[in-house]
Short mmCIF file of C-alpha atoms in Angstrom, two decimals:
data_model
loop_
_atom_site.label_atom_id
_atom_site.label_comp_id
_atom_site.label_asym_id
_atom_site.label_seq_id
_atom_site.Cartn_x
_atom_site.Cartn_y
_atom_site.Cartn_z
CA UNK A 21 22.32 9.87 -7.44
CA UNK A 22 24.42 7.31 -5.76
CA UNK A 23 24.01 3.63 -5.18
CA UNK A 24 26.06 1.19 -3.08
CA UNK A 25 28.69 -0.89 -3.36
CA UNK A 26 31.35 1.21 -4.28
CA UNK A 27 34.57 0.70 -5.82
CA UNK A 28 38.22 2.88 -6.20
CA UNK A 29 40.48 2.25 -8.85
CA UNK A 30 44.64 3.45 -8.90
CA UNK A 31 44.45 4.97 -12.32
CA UNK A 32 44.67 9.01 -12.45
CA UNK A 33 43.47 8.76 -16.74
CA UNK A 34 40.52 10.83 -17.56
CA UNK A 35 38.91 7.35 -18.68
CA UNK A 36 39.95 5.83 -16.18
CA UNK A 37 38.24 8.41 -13.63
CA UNK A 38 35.16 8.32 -15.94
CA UNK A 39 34.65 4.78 -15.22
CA UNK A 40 34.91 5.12 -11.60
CA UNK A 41 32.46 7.65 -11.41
CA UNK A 42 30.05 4.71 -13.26
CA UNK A 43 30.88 2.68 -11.24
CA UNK A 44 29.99 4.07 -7.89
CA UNK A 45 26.99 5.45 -9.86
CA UNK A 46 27.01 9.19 -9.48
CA UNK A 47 24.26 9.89 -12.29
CA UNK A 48 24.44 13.38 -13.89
CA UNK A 49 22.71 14.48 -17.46
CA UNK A 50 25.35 16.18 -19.28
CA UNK A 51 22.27 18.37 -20.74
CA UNK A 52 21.46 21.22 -18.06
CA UNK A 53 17.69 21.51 -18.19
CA UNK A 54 15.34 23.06 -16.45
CA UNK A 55 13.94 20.18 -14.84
CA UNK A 56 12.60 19.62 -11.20
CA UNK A 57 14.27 17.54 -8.90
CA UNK A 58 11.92 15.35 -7.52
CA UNK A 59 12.92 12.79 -4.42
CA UNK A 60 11.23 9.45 -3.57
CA UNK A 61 9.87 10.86 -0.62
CA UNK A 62 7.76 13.63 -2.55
CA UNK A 63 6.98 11.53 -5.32
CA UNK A 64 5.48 8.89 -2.62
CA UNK A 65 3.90 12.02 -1.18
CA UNK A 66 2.29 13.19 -4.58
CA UNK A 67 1.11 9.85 -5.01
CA UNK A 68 -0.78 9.21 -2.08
CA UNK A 69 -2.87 13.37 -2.40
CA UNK A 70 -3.72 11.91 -6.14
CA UNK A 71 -4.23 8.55 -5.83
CA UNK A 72 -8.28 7.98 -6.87
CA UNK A 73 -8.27 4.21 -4.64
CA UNK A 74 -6.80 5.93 -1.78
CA UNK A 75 -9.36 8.67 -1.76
CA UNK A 76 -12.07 6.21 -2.15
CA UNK A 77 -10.95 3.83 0.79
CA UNK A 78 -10.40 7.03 2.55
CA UNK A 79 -14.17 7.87 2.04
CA UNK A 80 -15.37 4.22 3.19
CA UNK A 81 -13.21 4.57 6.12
CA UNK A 82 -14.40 7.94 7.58
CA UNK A 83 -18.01 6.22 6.79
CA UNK A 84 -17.20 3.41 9.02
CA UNK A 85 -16.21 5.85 11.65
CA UNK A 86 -18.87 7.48 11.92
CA UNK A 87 -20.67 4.41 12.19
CA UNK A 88 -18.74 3.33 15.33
CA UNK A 89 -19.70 6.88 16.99
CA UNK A 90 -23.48 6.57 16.02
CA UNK A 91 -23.79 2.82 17.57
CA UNK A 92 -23.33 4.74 21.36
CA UNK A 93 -27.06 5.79 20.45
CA UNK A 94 -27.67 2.30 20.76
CA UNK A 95 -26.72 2.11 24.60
CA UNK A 96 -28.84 5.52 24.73
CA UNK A 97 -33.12 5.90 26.04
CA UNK A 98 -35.57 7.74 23.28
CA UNK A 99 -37.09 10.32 24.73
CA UNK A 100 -39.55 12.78 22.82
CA UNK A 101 -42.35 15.12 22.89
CA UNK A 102 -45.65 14.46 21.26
CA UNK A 103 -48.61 17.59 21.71
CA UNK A 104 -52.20 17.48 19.96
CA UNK A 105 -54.75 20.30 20.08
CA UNK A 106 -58.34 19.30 18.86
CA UNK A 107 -61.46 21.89 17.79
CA UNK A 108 -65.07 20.40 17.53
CA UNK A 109 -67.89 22.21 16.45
CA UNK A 110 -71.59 20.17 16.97
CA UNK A 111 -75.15 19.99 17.79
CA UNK A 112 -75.47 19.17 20.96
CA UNK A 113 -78.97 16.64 22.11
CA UNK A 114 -78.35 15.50 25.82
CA UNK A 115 -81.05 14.12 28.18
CA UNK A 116 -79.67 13.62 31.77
CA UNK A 117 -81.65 11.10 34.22
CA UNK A 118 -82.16 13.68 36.20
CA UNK A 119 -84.40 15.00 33.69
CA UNK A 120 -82.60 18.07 32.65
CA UNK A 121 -82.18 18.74 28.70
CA UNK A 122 -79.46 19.90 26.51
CA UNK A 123 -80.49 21.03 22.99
CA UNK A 124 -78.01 23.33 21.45
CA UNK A 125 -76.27 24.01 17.92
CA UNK A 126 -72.86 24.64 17.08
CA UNK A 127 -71.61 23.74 20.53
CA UNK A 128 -67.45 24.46 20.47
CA UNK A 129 -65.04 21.84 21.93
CA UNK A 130 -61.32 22.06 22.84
CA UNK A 131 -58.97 19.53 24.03
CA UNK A 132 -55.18 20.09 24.32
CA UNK A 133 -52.86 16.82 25.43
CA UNK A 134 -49.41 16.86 26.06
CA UNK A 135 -46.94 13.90 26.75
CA UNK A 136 -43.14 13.31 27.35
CA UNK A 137 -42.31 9.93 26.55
CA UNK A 138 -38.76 7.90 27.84
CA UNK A 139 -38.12 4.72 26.34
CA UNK A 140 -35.15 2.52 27.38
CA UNK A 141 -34.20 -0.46 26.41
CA UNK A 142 -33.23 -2.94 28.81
CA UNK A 143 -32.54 -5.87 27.16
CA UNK A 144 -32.18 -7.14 23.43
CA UNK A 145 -30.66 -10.33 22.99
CA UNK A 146 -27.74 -8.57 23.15
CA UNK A 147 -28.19 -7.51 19.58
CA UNK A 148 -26.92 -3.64 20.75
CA UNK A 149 -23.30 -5.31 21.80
CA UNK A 150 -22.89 -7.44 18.84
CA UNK A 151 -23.74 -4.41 16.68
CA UNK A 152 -21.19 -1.86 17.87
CA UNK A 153 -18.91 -4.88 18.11
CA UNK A 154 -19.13 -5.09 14.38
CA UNK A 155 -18.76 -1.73 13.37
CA UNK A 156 -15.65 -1.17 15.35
CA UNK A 157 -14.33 -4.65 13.35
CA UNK A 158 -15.38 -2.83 9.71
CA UNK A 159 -13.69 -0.11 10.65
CA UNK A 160 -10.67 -2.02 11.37
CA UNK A 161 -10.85 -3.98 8.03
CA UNK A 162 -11.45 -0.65 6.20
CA UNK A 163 -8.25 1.13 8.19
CA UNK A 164 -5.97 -2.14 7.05
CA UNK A 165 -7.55 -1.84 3.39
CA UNK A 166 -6.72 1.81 3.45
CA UNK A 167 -3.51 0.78 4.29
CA UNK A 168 -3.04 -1.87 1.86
CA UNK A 169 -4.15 0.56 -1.07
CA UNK A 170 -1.61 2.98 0.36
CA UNK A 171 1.34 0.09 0.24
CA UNK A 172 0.31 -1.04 -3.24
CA UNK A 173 0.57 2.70 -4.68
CA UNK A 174 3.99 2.76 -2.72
CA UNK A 175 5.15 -0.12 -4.26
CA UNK A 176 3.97 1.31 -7.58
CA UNK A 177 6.18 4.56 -7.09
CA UNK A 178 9.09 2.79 -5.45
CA UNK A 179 9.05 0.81 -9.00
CA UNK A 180 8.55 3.48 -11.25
CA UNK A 181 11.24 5.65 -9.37
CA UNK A 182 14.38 3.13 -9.15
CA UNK A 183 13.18 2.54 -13.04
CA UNK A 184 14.11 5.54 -13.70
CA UNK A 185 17.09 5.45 -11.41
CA UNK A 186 18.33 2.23 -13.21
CA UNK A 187 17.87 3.90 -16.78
CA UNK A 188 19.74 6.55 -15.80
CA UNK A 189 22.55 4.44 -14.66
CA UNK A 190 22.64 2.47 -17.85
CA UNK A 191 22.72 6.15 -19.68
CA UNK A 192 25.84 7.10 -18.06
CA UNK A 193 27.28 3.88 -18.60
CA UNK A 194 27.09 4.15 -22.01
CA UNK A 195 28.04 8.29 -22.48
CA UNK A 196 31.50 6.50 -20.78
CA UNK A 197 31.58 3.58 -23.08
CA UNK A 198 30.74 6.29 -25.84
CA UNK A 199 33.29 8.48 -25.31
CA UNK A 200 36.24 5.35 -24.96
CA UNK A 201 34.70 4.80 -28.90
CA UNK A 202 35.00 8.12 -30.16
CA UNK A 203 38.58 8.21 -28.68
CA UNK A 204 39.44 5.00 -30.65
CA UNK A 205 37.83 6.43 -33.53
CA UNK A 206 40.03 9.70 -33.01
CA UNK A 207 43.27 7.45 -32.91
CA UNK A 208 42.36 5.56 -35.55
CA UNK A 209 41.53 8.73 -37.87
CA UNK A 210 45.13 9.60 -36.73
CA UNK A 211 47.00 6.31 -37.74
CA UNK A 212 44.76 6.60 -40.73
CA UNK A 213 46.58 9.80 -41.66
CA UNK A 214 50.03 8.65 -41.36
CA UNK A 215 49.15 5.29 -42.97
CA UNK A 216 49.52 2.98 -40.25
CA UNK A 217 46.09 2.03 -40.48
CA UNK A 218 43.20 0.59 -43.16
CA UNK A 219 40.46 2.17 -44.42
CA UNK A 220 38.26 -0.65 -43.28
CA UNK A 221 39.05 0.13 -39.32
CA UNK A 222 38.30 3.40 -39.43
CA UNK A 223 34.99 2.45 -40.71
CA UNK A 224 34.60 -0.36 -38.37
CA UNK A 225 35.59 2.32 -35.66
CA UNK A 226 32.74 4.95 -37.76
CA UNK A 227 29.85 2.28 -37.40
CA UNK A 228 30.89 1.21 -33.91
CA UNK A 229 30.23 4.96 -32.89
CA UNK A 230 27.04 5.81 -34.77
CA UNK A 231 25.38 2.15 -33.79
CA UNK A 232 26.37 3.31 -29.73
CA UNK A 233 25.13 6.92 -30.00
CA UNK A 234 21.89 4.92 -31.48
CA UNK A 235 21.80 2.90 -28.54
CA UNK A 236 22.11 6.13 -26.15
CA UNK A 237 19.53 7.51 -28.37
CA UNK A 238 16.94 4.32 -27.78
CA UNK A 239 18.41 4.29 -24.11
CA UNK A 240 17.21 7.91 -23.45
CA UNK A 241 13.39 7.12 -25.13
CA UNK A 242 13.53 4.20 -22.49
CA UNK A 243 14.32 6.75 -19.78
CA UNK A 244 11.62 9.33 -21.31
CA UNK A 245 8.67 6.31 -21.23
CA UNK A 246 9.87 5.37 -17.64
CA UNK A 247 9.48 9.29 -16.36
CA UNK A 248 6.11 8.85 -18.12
CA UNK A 249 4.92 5.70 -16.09
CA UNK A 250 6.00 7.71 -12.95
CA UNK A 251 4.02 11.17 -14.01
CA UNK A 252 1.21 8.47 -13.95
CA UNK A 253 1.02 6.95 -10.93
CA UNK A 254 1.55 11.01 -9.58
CA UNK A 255 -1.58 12.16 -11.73
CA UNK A 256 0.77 14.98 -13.05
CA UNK A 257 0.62 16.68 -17.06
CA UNK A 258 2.42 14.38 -19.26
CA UNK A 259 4.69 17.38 -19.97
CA UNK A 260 6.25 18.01 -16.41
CA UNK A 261 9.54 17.59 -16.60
CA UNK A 262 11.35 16.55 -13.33
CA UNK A 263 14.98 14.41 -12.89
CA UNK A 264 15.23 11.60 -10.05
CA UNK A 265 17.06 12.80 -7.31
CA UNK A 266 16.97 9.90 -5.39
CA UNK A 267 19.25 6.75 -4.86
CA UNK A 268 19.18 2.94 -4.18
CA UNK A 269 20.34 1.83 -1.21
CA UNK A 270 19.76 -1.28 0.68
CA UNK A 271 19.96 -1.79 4.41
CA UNK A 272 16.96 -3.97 5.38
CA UNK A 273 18.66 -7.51 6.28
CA UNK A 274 16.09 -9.61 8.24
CA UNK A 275 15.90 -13.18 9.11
CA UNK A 276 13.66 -15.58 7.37
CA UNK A 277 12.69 -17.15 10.50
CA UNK A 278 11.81 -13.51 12.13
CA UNK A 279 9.99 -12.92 9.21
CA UNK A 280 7.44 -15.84 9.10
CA UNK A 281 6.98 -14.40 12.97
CA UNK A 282 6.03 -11.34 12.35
CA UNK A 283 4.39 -11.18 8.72
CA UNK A 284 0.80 -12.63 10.17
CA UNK A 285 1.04 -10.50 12.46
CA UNK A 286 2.05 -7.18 10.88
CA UNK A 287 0.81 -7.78 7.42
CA UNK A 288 -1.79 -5.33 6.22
CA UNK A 289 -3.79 -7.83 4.20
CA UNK A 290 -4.27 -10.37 6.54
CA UNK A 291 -4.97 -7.96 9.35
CA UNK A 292 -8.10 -6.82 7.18
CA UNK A 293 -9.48 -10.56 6.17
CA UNK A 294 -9.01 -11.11 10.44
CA UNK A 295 -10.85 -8.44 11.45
CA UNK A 296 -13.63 -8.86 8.42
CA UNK A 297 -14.29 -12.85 9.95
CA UNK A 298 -14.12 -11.07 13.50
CA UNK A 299 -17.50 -8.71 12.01
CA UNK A 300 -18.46 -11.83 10.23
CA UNK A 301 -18.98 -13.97 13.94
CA UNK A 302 -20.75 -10.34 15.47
CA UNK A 303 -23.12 -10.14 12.67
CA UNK A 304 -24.41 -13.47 13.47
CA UNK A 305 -24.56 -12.60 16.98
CA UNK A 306 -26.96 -9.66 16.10
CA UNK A 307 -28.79 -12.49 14.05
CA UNK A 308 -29.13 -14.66 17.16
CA UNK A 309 -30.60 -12.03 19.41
CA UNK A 310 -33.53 -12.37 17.02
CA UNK A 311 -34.66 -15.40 19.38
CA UNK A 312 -34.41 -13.51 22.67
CA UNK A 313 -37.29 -11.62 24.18
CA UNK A 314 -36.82 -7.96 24.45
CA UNK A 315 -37.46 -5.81 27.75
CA UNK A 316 -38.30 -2.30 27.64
CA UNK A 317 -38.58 0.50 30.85
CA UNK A 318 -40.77 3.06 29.64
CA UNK A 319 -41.70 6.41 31.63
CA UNK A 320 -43.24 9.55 31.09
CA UNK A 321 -45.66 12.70 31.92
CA UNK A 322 -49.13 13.43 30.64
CA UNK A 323 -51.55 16.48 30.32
CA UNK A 324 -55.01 16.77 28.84
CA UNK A 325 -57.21 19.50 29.53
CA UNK A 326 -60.82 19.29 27.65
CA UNK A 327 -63.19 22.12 27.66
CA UNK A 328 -66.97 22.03 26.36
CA UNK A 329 -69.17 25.03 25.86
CA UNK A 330 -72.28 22.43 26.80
CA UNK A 331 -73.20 19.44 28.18
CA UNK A 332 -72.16 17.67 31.77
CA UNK A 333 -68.69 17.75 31.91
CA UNK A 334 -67.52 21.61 30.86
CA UNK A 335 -63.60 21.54 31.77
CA UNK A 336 -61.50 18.68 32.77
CA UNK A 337 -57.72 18.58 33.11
CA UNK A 338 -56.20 15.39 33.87
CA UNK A 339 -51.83 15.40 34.50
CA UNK A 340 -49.36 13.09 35.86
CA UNK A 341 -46.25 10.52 35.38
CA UNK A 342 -46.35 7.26 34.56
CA UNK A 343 -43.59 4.62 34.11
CA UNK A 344 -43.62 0.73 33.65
CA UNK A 345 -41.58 -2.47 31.96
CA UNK A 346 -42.62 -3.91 28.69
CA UNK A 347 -41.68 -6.92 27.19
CA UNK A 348 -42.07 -8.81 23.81
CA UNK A 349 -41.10 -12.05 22.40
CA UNK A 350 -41.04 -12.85 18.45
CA UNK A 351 -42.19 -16.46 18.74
CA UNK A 352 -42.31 -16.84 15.01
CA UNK A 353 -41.29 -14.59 12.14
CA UNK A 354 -42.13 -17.02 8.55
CA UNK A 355 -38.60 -18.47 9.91
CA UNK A 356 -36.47 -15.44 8.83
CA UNK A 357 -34.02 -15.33 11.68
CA UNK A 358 -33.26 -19.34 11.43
CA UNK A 359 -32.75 -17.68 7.77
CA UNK A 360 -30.51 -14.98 8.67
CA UNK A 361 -28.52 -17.46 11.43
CA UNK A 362 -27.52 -19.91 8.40
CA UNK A 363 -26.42 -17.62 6.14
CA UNK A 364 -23.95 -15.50 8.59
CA UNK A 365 -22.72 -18.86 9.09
CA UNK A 366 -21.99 -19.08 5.63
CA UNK A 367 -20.44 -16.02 5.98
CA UNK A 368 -18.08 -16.81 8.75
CA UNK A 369 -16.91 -19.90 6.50
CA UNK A 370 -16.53 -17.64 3.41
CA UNK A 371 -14.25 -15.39 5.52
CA UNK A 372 -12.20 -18.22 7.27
CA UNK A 373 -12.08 -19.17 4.13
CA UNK A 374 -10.40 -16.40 2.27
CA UNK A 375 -8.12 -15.26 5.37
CA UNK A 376 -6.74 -18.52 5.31
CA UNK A 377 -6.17 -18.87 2.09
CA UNK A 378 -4.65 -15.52 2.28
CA UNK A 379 -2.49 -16.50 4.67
CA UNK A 380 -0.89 -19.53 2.37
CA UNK A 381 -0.50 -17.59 -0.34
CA UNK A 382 1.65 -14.71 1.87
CA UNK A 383 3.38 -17.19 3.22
CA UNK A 384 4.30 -18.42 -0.30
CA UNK A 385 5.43 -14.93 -1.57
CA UNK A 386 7.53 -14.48 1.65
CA UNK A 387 9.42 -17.20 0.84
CA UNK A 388 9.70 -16.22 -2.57
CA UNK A 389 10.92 -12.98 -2.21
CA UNK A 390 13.19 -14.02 0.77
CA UNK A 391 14.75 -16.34 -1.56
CA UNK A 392 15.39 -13.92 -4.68
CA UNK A 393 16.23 -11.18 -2.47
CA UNK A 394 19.13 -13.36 -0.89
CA UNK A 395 20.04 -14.54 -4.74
CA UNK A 396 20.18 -10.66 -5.96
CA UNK A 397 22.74 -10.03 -3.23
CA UNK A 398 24.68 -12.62 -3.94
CA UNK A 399 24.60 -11.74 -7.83
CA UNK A 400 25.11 -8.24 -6.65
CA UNK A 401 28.27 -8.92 -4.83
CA UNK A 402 29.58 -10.97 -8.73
CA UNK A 403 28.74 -8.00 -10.36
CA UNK A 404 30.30 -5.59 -8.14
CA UNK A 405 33.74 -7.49 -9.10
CA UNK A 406 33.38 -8.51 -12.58
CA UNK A 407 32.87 -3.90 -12.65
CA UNK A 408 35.76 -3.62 -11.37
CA UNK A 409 37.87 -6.13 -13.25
CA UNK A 410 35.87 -4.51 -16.19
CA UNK A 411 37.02 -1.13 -15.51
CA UNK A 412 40.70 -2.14 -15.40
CA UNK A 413 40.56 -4.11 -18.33
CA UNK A 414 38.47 -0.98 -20.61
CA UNK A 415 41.39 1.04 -18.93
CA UNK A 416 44.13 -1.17 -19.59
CA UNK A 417 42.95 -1.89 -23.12
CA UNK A 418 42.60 2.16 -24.29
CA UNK A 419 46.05 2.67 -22.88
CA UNK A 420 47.36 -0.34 -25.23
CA UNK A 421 45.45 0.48 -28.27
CA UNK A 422 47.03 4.14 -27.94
CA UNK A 423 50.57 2.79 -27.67
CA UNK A 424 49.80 0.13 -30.97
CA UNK A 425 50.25 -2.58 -28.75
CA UNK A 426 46.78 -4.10 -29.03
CA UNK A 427 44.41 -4.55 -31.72
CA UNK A 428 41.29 -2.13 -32.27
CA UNK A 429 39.62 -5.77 -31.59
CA UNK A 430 40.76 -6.37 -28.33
CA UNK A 431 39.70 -3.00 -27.10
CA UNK A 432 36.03 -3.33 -28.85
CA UNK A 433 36.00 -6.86 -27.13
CA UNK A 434 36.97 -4.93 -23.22
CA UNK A 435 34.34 -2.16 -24.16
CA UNK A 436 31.36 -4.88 -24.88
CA UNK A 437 32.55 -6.79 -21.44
CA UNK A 438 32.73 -3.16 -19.35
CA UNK A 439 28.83 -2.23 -20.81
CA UNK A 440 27.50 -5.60 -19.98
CA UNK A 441 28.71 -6.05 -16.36
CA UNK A 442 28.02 -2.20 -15.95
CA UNK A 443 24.64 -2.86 -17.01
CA UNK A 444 23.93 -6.03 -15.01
CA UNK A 445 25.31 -4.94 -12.03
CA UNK A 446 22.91 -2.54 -12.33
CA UNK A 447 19.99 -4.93 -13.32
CA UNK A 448 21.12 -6.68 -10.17
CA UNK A 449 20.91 -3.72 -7.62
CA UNK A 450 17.58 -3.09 -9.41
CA UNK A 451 16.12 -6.28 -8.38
CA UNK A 452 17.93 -6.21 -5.31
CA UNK A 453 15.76 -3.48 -4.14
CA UNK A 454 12.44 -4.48 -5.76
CA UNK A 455 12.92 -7.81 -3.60
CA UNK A 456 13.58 -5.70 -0.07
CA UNK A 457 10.33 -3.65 -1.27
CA UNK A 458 8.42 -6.29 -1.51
CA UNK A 459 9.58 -7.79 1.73
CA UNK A 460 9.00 -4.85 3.54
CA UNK A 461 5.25 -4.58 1.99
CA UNK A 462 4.81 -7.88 3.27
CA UNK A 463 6.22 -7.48 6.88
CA UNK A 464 3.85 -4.21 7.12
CA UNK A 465 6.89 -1.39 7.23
CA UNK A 466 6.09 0.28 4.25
CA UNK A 467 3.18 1.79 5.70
CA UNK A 468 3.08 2.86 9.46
#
């Protein structure tokens, strides 16, 4: 795994070599295990199939899809069928004025009616425009919340992943630093034979060793928990095993003053509070239609045949189309739509509200990150020399304590300095990169 900022050193040593390798941070476990490589890409991937939010927001937004496709109905006539078929059985008692008499029992009866009805609606306050108009805005703010859910896991991975990345680093860092120790405890065994050295250094040189194999030893755990964190966020068995193959590198360099452009415009957040005041303003449009009449065009065909065993009429079939305009006007409703009207206003200053709000407090954590991102560089570019001063000076120092002209102290002192600007220009790129993340959430690019 390689990060930027390289560096080359002049010295052909095997130590000397080791270091540069740190330096330009080519990460390799000197264990060979079976482990799966796993790249930022795929782990971002894995993340997003498992991720419980993102199939939930996925759910709502499919729901407000289908909504938008239902409200054409809206624009659409009703049309149906209705039939009914009626038996009668009775005594019939008729007297006619033309004196004729109708006295029977159990007389049958049929009638059969048919009717196609069309029903359109002409006008409805509008309440059938502000509707779809509505839907099509909640499915908006549910695409941008999907989105947002998707940058926040994608954040969480990035994280996790250059965690790991940075652990590494500081593991290799510290096999090197290791292994400059165990070659001034080897050279101090040696003087210790021949009696140019005390007791009490090669001791000194002993506990120097074991306490930095501890440290690798707590340094690995750290690198164990952050592989954890990551199997996490992917939903995967605690046990799988898998090595970052992955590195940090850093190319996005924008301008503050782009930025601020571009963030209210691009930014996934505020793009779903906009479009949630935008459904917000339509709902109360559908409440204001309540005070508009509505106009209907209706049209259809009839048939009704009747037939009697008895009496004066003994078959009659009647057919035909009919069509006409209704209309109807709510004049008073127990003052439920004045109701309705003052609380979507409520709810267009709730939203307004929140999306400006919103807006501040983006605007706040631009600057912020703009700011520490520009600081990490900076700190990045210190580090990157005080490494490579470091690396001559560890270098410089072994060769000295090998020819006796330097005290084991003096090379102890150049090993501390090497691991500590080793490890913060790593802490530095680390930050470095969490800053651009967060930038890039922010501007709307992690997500397209």
């Amino acid at each position: 795994m390689i990060i930027s900022y390289n560096f080359y050193y002049r010295h052909t040593s095997l130590i000397t070599k080791t270091i540069a390798v740190i330096v330009v941070f080519i990460f390799a476990l000197s264990e060979t295990h079976a482990q799966v490589m796993i790249t930022l890409d795929s782990a971002i991937s894995i993340a997003l199939k498992n991720n419980y939010d993102i199939i939930v927001s996925d759910i709502f937004l499919k729901k407000t899809e289908q909504n938008v496709k239902a409200s054409a109905g809206n624009f659409m006539p009703q049309l149906y069928i209705a039939g009914a078929w009626d038996k009668k059985n009775q005594n019939l008692n008729q007297n006619y004025t033309n004196g004729l008499e109708v006295n029977r029992n159990n007389v049958s009866s049929d009638a059969v009616s048919t009717s196609v009805v069309l029903d359109y609606t002409l006008f409805d306050g509008l309440q059938m425009f502000a509707n779809r108009s509505r839907l099509i805005a909640e499915n908006a703010t549910a695409k941008y919340n999907l989105k947002t859910q998707i940058e926040n896991t994608v954040v969480n991975v990035m994280v996790a992943y250059y965690e790991i990345v940075r652990q590494n680093a500081i593991i290799a860092a510290q096999k090197s630093n290791l292994e400059v120790t165990r070659q001034r405890l080897d050279i101090t065994q040696t003087k210790k034979d021949v009696g140019e050295s005390s007791g009490l250094e090669l001791m000194q040189a002993k506990i120097d060793y074991n306490n930095q194999q501890s440290e690798l030893l707590r340094q690995q755990m750290n690198l164990e928990n952050a592989k954890a964190v990551l199997n996490d966020l992917l939903a995967l068995n605690s046990d799988y095993n898998f090595e970052a193959a992955d590195s940090i590198v850093i190319n996005y360099k924008p301008s503050f003053g782009e930025l601020r452009k571009s963030v209210t415009a691009q930014n996934n957040s505020i793009k779903s509070a906009a479009y949630k005041l935008k459904a917000s303003e339509y709902f109360l449009n559908e409440m204001k239609s309540g005070y508009y009449p509505r106009i209907n065009f209706n049209a259809g065909y009839d048939f009704m045949r009747n037939k009697n065993e008895a009496g004066f009429l003994l078959k009659s079939d009647n057919s035909g189309i009919n069509f006409g305009i209704s209309a109807s006007w709510l004049l008073f409703n127990k003052l439920q739509t004045r109701n309705a009207i003052r609380q979507a206003k409520l709810d267009i200053e709730l939203s307004d509200a929140d999306l400006q709000s919103l807006k501040t407090t983006i605007d706040l954590r631009l600057l912020r990150a703009y700011n520490n991102f520009n600081a990490s560089m900076k700190i990045v570019e210190l580090e990157q020399q005080n490494v490579s001063l470091a690396a001559n000076a560890s270098s410089i120092s072994l060769e000295r304590f090998k020819s006796g002209r330097s005290s084991i102290l003096e090379l102890k002192d150049a090993q501390s300095v090497y691991q500590t600007t080793v490890t913060n220009y790593i802490n530095a790129m680390y930050a470095a990169k969490l800053n651009e993340v967060e930038l890039m959430r922010l501007n709307g690019q992690l997500v397209k």
